[in-house]
Amino acid sequence: MSVVLLKNLFQFKRPVAPRTKSARSAKSPHPPSQSPIPAIDRVVIPPLHSEKHPEGSWIETTSSADLEAQASVIHSSSSASESQNCRNGPQSNDSSQVTSWFRKACLAVRTFRPTPRMISDAIIGLSDGMTVPFALTAGLSSLGNTRIVVLGGLAELIAGMISMGVGGALGAKAESEGYKASVADTTRLVTNSSAEASALVHDVLHPFDFDLAQRDAITAKLMQSTERMVDYLMRFHHQEKQPDPSRPMACGITIGLGYALGGLIPLIPYFCVGNHEVLKALWISVGTMVVTLFLFGSGKTVLLAEKNQDKSTWKAIKGGLEMVAIGGGSAAVAVGLVHGINSNVPE
């Protein structure tokens, strides 16, 4: 009986083929849709043999030889792009520099605000330029020769522009030197006579109703630093402000250009007429200067008026009429003197 059972057992047993890796994967107990490991989107896990591309992607390699080959390809492509940039770089850099300079220049023009001193210098140059050359050309017109008027006017215009510009620059330089001298004197005073410097501080603070204790406290605080005390006395006792280092050059250029611009206006009609049409040019110049002087005088009155003052129309008209009277009177006196001298002096 046992022999029969053993025989049946061996008879129904079938050989089982060895299971490979692919078979195990095909017969996985977990289907793809029911995988126990959740899928993670947008996560890139670099391979074992990989390197990072400059643009951010991973480059998979299977061996060191492949890695060296791919690195050489990347190096050659980057070298080619760099060489192309080098060929095209100077042109693009030049254009970008020009664009940057142009933008800075436009920004400087838009944000430019003339200072009160600059406006004052321009008014001085324009005032002298519109009165002195106008009077000279009007006086020379009595000679009856347009060429003489033009040459004399240009000579006076160039000489006056240089003279006015240099005079303005020297005046501003003297102002700067005067400030430096005041600083030196105040520094010696603070260093050698602290009691006198303290008395000056008390004199400055007295009109503001500070009591003695408060004035002594402020003075003691200022005396802790010589530089602070000198700065305080220069600002509040001497009431002097440190001039701009570029003030002399700016003052000379502003006054000189203002004189040239103002003096060129009465000369323009003489360039447009013939040699013996000097009287015609004179009347055109007179009409032009009357309008110009009136506009300049009224505009100057409105521009220099303070914010708390009344900028009425009558004040503007008054300023324009005053400028016309000054310029016209100077021209009339010049014409009379030149005509009288020319009539009485023998040829």
Short mmCIF file of C-alpha atoms in Angstrom, two decimals:
data_model
loop_
_atom_site.label_atom_id
_atom_site.label_comp_id
_atom_site.label_asym_id
_atom_site.label_seq_id
_atom_site.Cartn_x
_atom_site.Cartn_y
_atom_site.Cartn_z
CA MET A 1 0.00 0.00 0.00
CA SER A 2 2.76 2.33 0.87
CA VAL A 3 4.54 1.35 -2.30
CA VAL A 4 1.49 2.39 -4.38
CA LEU A 5 1.22 5.76 -2.65
CA LEU A 6 4.87 6.50 -3.27
CA LYS A 7 4.47 5.56 -6.91
CA ASN A 8 1.50 7.92 -7.39
CA LEU A 9 3.31 10.72 -5.70
CA PHE A 10 6.33 10.53 -7.99
CA GLN A 11 4.10 10.06 -11.01
CA PHE A 12 2.09 13.33 -10.56
CA LYS A 13 5.12 15.53 -9.60
CA ARG A 14 6.20 17.77 -12.46
CA PRO A 15 9.45 19.60 -12.73
CA VAL A 16 9.34 23.35 -12.09
CA ALA A 17 11.45 25.59 -14.31
CA PRO A 18 13.75 28.08 -12.59
CA ARG A 19 12.17 31.54 -12.24
CA THR A 20 14.11 34.42 -13.74
CA LYS A 21 14.12 38.09 -12.87
CA SER A 22 11.78 38.93 -15.73
CA ALA A 23 9.35 36.20 -14.67
CA ARG A 24 9.27 37.51 -11.16
CA SER A 25 8.58 41.01 -12.54
CA ALA A 26 5.80 39.68 -14.78
CA LYS A 27 4.18 37.85 -11.89
CA SER A 28 4.52 40.70 -9.41
CA PRO A 29 1.75 40.45 -6.77
CA HIS A 30 1.24 44.18 -7.05
CA PRO A 31 -0.13 45.40 -10.39
CA PRO A 32 1.08 48.81 -11.67
CA SER A 33 -2.21 50.43 -10.83
CA GLN A 34 -2.07 49.12 -7.27
CA SER A 35 1.62 49.71 -6.57
CA PRO A 36 2.26 50.27 -2.86
CA ILE A 37 4.86 52.97 -3.70
CA PRO A 38 3.13 56.23 -4.71
CA ALA A 39 4.31 57.99 -7.87
CA ILE A 40 5.97 61.37 -7.37
CA ASP A 41 5.60 63.88 -10.18
CA ARG A 42 8.35 66.25 -11.34
CA VAL A 43 11.11 64.62 -9.32
CA VAL A 44 14.25 63.81 -11.26
CA ILE A 45 16.65 61.38 -9.58
CA PRO A 46 20.06 61.52 -11.22
CA PRO A 47 21.54 58.22 -12.37
CA LEU A 48 24.52 56.73 -10.72
CA HIS A 49 26.94 57.85 -13.44
CA SER A 50 25.77 61.35 -14.31
CA GLU A 51 26.75 64.97 -14.21
CA LYS A 52 24.84 68.22 -14.19
CA HIS A 53 24.49 70.10 -17.48
CA PRO A 54 24.92 73.89 -17.26
CA GLU A 55 21.28 74.38 -18.21
CA GLY A 56 20.04 72.14 -15.41
CA SER A 57 19.39 68.73 -17.07
CA TRP A 58 21.11 65.53 -16.09
CA ILE A 59 23.42 63.77 -18.57
CA GLU A 60 23.42 60.05 -18.05
CA THR A 61 26.59 58.13 -18.70
CA THR A 62 27.26 54.47 -18.61
CA SER A 63 31.03 54.59 -18.31
CA SER A 64 33.96 56.92 -17.75
CA ALA A 65 34.71 56.96 -21.49
CA ASP A 66 31.19 58.10 -22.28
CA LEU A 67 31.45 60.74 -19.58
CA GLU A 68 34.69 62.11 -21.05
CA ALA A 69 33.19 62.16 -24.54
CA GLN A 70 30.11 64.07 -23.44
CA ALA A 71 32.26 66.53 -21.47
CA SER A 72 34.37 67.22 -24.56
CA VAL A 73 31.20 67.87 -26.60
CA ILE A 74 29.92 70.33 -24.00
CA HIS A 75 33.31 72.04 -23.80
CA SER A 76 33.53 72.42 -27.57
CA SER A 77 29.99 73.89 -27.80
CA SER A 78 30.65 76.36 -24.98
CA SER A 79 33.96 77.36 -26.60
CA ALA A 80 32.18 77.97 -29.90
CA SER A 81 29.55 80.16 -28.22
CA GLU A 82 32.25 82.08 -26.34
CA SER A 83 34.22 82.67 -29.55
CA GLN A 84 31.05 83.93 -31.23
CA ASN A 85 30.40 86.26 -28.32
CA CYS A 86 33.97 87.50 -28.56
CA ARG A 87 33.49 88.25 -32.25
CA ASN A 88 30.21 90.05 -31.69
CA GLY A 89 30.99 91.40 -28.22
CA PRO A 90 32.75 94.72 -28.91
CA GLN A 91 30.03 95.94 -31.21
CA SER A 92 27.29 95.11 -28.74
CA ASN A 93 29.31 96.58 -25.86
CA ASP A 94 29.89 99.81 -27.78
CA SER A 95 26.21 100.13 -28.62
CA SER A 96 25.23 99.39 -25.02
CA GLN A 97 27.71 101.98 -23.75
CA VAL A 98 26.34 104.59 -26.15
CA THR A 99 22.80 103.76 -25.09
CA SER A 100 23.74 103.94 -21.42
CA TRP A 101 25.47 107.29 -21.94
CA PHE A 102 22.47 108.65 -23.85
CA ARG A 103 20.08 107.56 -21.09
CA LYS A 104 22.25 109.16 -18.42
CA ALA A 105 22.42 112.38 -20.43
CA CYS A 106 18.62 112.45 -20.86
CA LEU A 107 18.15 111.79 -17.15
CA ALA A 108 20.59 114.58 -16.28
CA VAL A 109 18.71 117.01 -18.55
CA ARG A 110 15.32 116.03 -17.10
CA THR A 111 16.50 116.29 -13.50
CA PHE A 112 18.55 119.46 -13.97
CA ARG A 113 17.45 122.29 -11.72
CA PRO A 114 19.37 125.59 -11.90
CA THR A 115 20.50 127.01 -8.58
CA PRO A 116 19.63 130.60 -7.57
CA ARG A 117 23.27 131.61 -8.05
CA MET A 118 23.27 130.17 -11.56
CA ILE A 119 20.10 132.09 -12.41
CA SER A 120 21.66 135.26 -11.01
CA ASP A 121 24.79 134.78 -13.11
CA ALA A 122 22.74 134.18 -16.26
CA ILE A 123 20.71 137.34 -15.62
CA ILE A 124 23.89 139.40 -15.16
CA GLY A 125 25.34 138.11 -18.44
CA LEU A 126 22.11 138.56 -20.41
CA SER A 127 21.50 142.05 -19.02
CA ASP A 128 24.93 143.33 -19.96
CA GLY A 129 24.90 141.48 -23.27
CA MET A 130 21.60 143.00 -24.38
CA THR A 131 22.43 146.57 -23.36
CA VAL A 132 26.14 147.19 -24.10
CA PRO A 133 26.39 145.63 -27.61
CA PHE A 134 22.99 147.10 -28.52
CA ALA A 135 24.17 150.57 -27.55
CA LEU A 136 27.45 150.07 -29.41
CA THR A 137 25.84 148.86 -32.65
CA ALA A 138 23.29 151.65 -32.50
CA GLY A 139 26.08 154.19 -32.05
CA LEU A 140 28.17 152.76 -34.88
CA SER A 141 25.12 152.82 -37.16
CA SER A 142 25.43 156.59 -37.36
CA LEU A 143 28.58 156.06 -39.46
CA GLY A 144 26.44 154.62 -42.26
CA ASN A 145 28.48 151.48 -42.91
CA THR A 146 27.13 148.02 -42.08
CA ARG A 147 30.58 146.41 -42.25
CA ILE A 148 31.91 148.71 -39.52
CA VAL A 149 28.91 147.93 -37.32
CA VAL A 150 29.32 144.17 -37.75
CA LEU A 151 33.07 144.13 -37.15
CA GLY A 152 32.87 146.49 -34.21
CA GLY A 153 29.95 144.59 -32.70
CA LEU A 154 31.69 141.23 -33.03
CA ALA A 155 34.90 142.58 -31.53
CA GLU A 156 33.04 144.03 -28.58
CA LEU A 157 30.98 140.86 -28.20
CA ILE A 158 34.04 138.58 -28.04
CA ALA A 159 35.97 140.91 -25.73
CA GLY A 160 32.97 141.44 -23.47
CA MET A 161 32.21 137.70 -23.26
CA ILE A 162 35.79 136.92 -22.21
CA SER A 163 35.94 139.85 -19.81
CA MET A 164 32.63 139.07 -18.16
CA GLY A 165 33.40 135.36 -17.89
CA VAL A 166 36.84 135.90 -16.40
CA GLY A 167 35.47 138.53 -14.04
CA GLY A 168 32.77 136.20 -12.79
CA ALA A 169 35.23 133.36 -12.29
CA LEU A 170 37.67 135.57 -10.38
CA GLY A 171 34.86 136.89 -8.21
CA ALA A 172 33.72 133.37 -7.31
CA LYS A 173 37.33 132.35 -6.62
CA ALA A 174 37.77 135.34 -4.32
CA GLU A 175 34.60 134.33 -2.50
CA SER A 176 35.98 130.82 -1.95
CA GLU A 177 39.29 132.18 -0.71
CA GLY A 178 37.48 134.53 1.65
CA TYR A 179 35.55 131.61 3.12
CA LYS A 180 38.78 129.66 3.70
CA ALA A 181 40.32 132.69 5.44
CA SER A 182 37.27 133.01 7.70
CA VAL A 183 37.50 129.32 8.59
CA ALA A 184 41.19 129.72 9.49
CA ASP A 185 40.49 132.77 11.68
CA THR A 186 37.61 131.03 13.45
CA THR A 187 39.72 127.93 14.07
CA ARG A 188 42.46 130.03 15.68
CA LEU A 189 39.84 131.77 17.80
CA VAL A 190 38.35 128.51 19.07
CA THR A 191 41.79 127.01 19.75
CA ASN A 192 43.39 130.01 21.48
CA SER A 193 40.41 131.75 23.12
CA SER A 194 37.67 129.38 24.16
CA ALA A 195 36.04 132.06 26.33
CA GLU A 196 35.55 134.39 23.37
CA ALA A 197 34.19 131.54 21.26
CA SER A 198 31.73 130.67 24.05
CA ALA A 199 30.63 134.29 24.18
CA LEU A 200 29.90 134.19 20.45
CA VAL A 201 27.73 131.10 20.94
CA HIS A 202 25.82 132.90 23.72
CA ASP A 203 25.27 135.87 21.42
CA VAL A 204 23.83 133.59 18.73
CA LEU A 205 21.48 131.82 21.17
CA HIS A 206 20.35 134.89 23.10
CA PRO A 207 17.60 136.04 20.64
CA PHE A 208 15.97 132.58 20.89
CA ASP A 209 15.09 132.93 24.61
CA PHE A 210 17.44 130.22 25.89
CA ASP A 211 18.17 130.58 29.57
CA LEU A 212 21.73 130.66 30.90
CA ALA A 213 21.82 126.98 31.84
CA GLN A 214 20.68 125.89 28.40
CA ARG A 215 23.21 128.16 26.69
CA ASP A 216 26.00 126.83 28.89
CA ALA A 217 24.99 123.24 28.11
CA ILE A 218 24.96 123.89 24.35
CA THR A 219 28.29 125.69 24.53
CA ALA A 220 29.88 122.88 26.52
CA LYS A 221 28.62 120.34 24.00
CA LEU A 222 30.02 122.34 21.08
CA MET A 223 33.39 122.86 22.80
CA GLN A 224 33.95 119.10 22.93
CA SER A 225 34.92 119.23 19.25
CA THR A 226 36.87 122.05 17.60
CA GLU A 227 35.54 121.15 14.17
CA ARG A 228 31.95 121.23 15.41
CA MET A 229 32.43 124.60 17.08
CA VAL A 230 34.04 126.10 13.95
CA ASP A 231 31.22 124.80 11.77
CA TYR A 232 28.61 126.24 14.14
CA LEU A 233 30.21 129.68 14.22
CA MET A 234 30.66 129.76 10.44
CA ARG A 235 27.02 128.88 9.82
CA PHE A 236 25.26 130.90 12.52
CA HIS A 237 27.64 133.68 13.55
CA HIS A 238 29.41 134.56 10.28
CA GLN A 239 26.44 133.22 8.26
CA GLU A 240 28.71 131.92 5.53
CA LYS A 241 28.20 128.74 3.56
CA GLN A 242 31.01 126.73 2.03
CA PRO A 243 31.15 127.50 -1.70
CA ASP A 244 31.02 124.77 -4.28
CA PRO A 245 34.53 123.92 -5.58
CA SER A 246 33.24 124.13 -9.16
CA ARG A 247 31.65 127.52 -8.53
CA PRO A 248 34.34 129.68 -10.27
CA MET A 249 34.19 127.72 -13.52
CA ALA A 250 30.39 127.50 -13.52
CA CYS A 251 30.08 131.22 -12.79
CA GLY A 252 32.48 132.23 -15.56
CA ILE A 253 30.86 129.98 -18.16
CA THR A 254 27.31 131.07 -17.25
CA ILE A 255 28.05 134.80 -17.33
CA GLY A 256 30.14 134.56 -20.51
CA LEU A 257 27.55 132.53 -22.42
CA GLY A 258 24.76 134.81 -21.22
CA TYR A 259 26.66 137.86 -22.45
CA ALA A 260 27.34 136.26 -25.84
CA LEU A 261 23.71 135.22 -26.28
CA GLY A 262 22.37 138.61 -25.29
CA GLY A 263 24.85 140.53 -27.43
CA LEU A 264 24.25 138.44 -30.54
CA ILE A 265 20.57 139.43 -30.76
CA PRO A 266 21.07 143.10 -31.81
CA LEU A 267 23.75 142.07 -34.32
CA ILE A 268 21.62 139.61 -36.29
CA PRO A 269 19.76 142.25 -38.41
CA TYR A 270 23.06 143.68 -39.65
CA PHE A 271 24.00 140.32 -41.14
CA CYS A 272 20.81 140.31 -43.27
CA VAL A 273 21.12 143.68 -45.04
CA GLY A 274 23.45 145.24 -47.55
CA ASN A 275 26.50 147.35 -46.81
CA HIS A 276 24.65 150.67 -47.19
CA GLU A 277 21.35 149.64 -45.56
CA VAL A 278 22.55 150.29 -42.04
CA LEU A 279 19.54 152.42 -41.07
CA LYS A 280 17.17 149.64 -42.07
CA ALA A 281 19.12 147.18 -39.93
CA LEU A 282 19.14 149.71 -37.08
CA TRP A 283 15.36 149.99 -36.98
CA ILE A 284 14.96 146.22 -37.19
CA SER A 285 17.47 145.85 -34.37
CA VAL A 286 15.66 148.46 -32.28
CA GLY A 287 12.30 146.73 -32.73
CA THR A 288 13.80 143.33 -31.96
CA MET A 289 15.57 144.59 -28.83
CA VAL A 290 12.48 146.38 -27.51
CA VAL A 291 10.53 143.14 -27.60
CA THR A 292 13.48 141.10 -26.26
CA LEU A 293 14.25 143.51 -23.42
CA PHE A 294 10.60 143.65 -22.39
CA LEU A 295 10.24 139.87 -22.34
CA PHE A 296 13.52 139.49 -20.48
CA GLY A 297 12.63 142.11 -17.87
CA SER A 298 9.16 140.72 -17.20
CA GLY A 299 10.39 137.13 -17.14
CA LYS A 300 13.18 138.05 -14.72
CA THR A 301 10.69 139.74 -12.41
CA VAL A 302 8.43 136.69 -12.32
CA LEU A 303 11.31 134.22 -11.99
CA LEU A 304 13.05 135.98 -9.11
CA ALA A 305 9.87 136.77 -7.19
CA GLU A 306 9.61 134.89 -3.92
CA LYS A 307 6.83 132.43 -3.31
CA ASN A 308 5.19 134.59 -0.67
CA GLN A 309 5.15 137.67 -2.92
CA ASP A 310 2.39 138.61 -5.30
CA LYS A 311 3.38 137.71 -8.87
CA SER A 312 0.97 140.18 -10.43
CA THR A 313 0.82 141.10 -14.08
CA TRP A 314 1.58 144.73 -13.32
CA LYS A 315 4.89 143.84 -11.65
CA ALA A 316 5.90 141.80 -14.67
CA ILE A 317 5.00 144.68 -17.02
CA LYS A 318 6.87 147.11 -14.78
CA GLY A 319 9.99 144.96 -14.86
CA GLY A 320 9.82 144.71 -18.65
CA LEU A 321 9.42 148.49 -19.07
CA GLU A 322 12.36 149.14 -16.76
CA MET A 323 14.58 146.87 -18.85
CA VAL A 324 13.44 148.57 -22.07
CA ALA A 325 14.16 151.99 -20.55
CA ILE A 326 17.68 150.96 -19.49
CA GLY A 327 18.57 149.40 -22.84
CA GLY A 328 16.91 152.11 -24.92
CA GLY A 329 18.48 154.92 -22.89
CA SER A 330 21.94 153.38 -23.25
CA ALA A 331 21.47 153.04 -27.02
CA ALA A 332 20.19 156.62 -27.37
CA VAL A 333 23.15 158.03 -25.43
CA ALA A 334 25.59 155.97 -27.52
CA VAL A 335 24.02 157.13 -30.81
CA GLY A 336 24.13 160.78 -29.72
CA LEU A 337 27.75 160.65 -28.56
CA VAL A 338 29.04 158.84 -31.66
CA HIS A 339 27.12 161.13 -33.98
CA GLY A 340 28.35 164.24 -32.18
CA ILE A 341 31.98 163.09 -32.17
CA ASN A 342 31.80 162.08 -35.83
CA SER A 343 30.31 165.50 -36.78
CA ASN A 344 32.88 167.61 -34.90
CA VAL A 345 36.05 165.65 -35.63
CA PRO A 346 37.60 166.64 -38.97
CA GLU A 347 38.47 163.88 -41.41
#
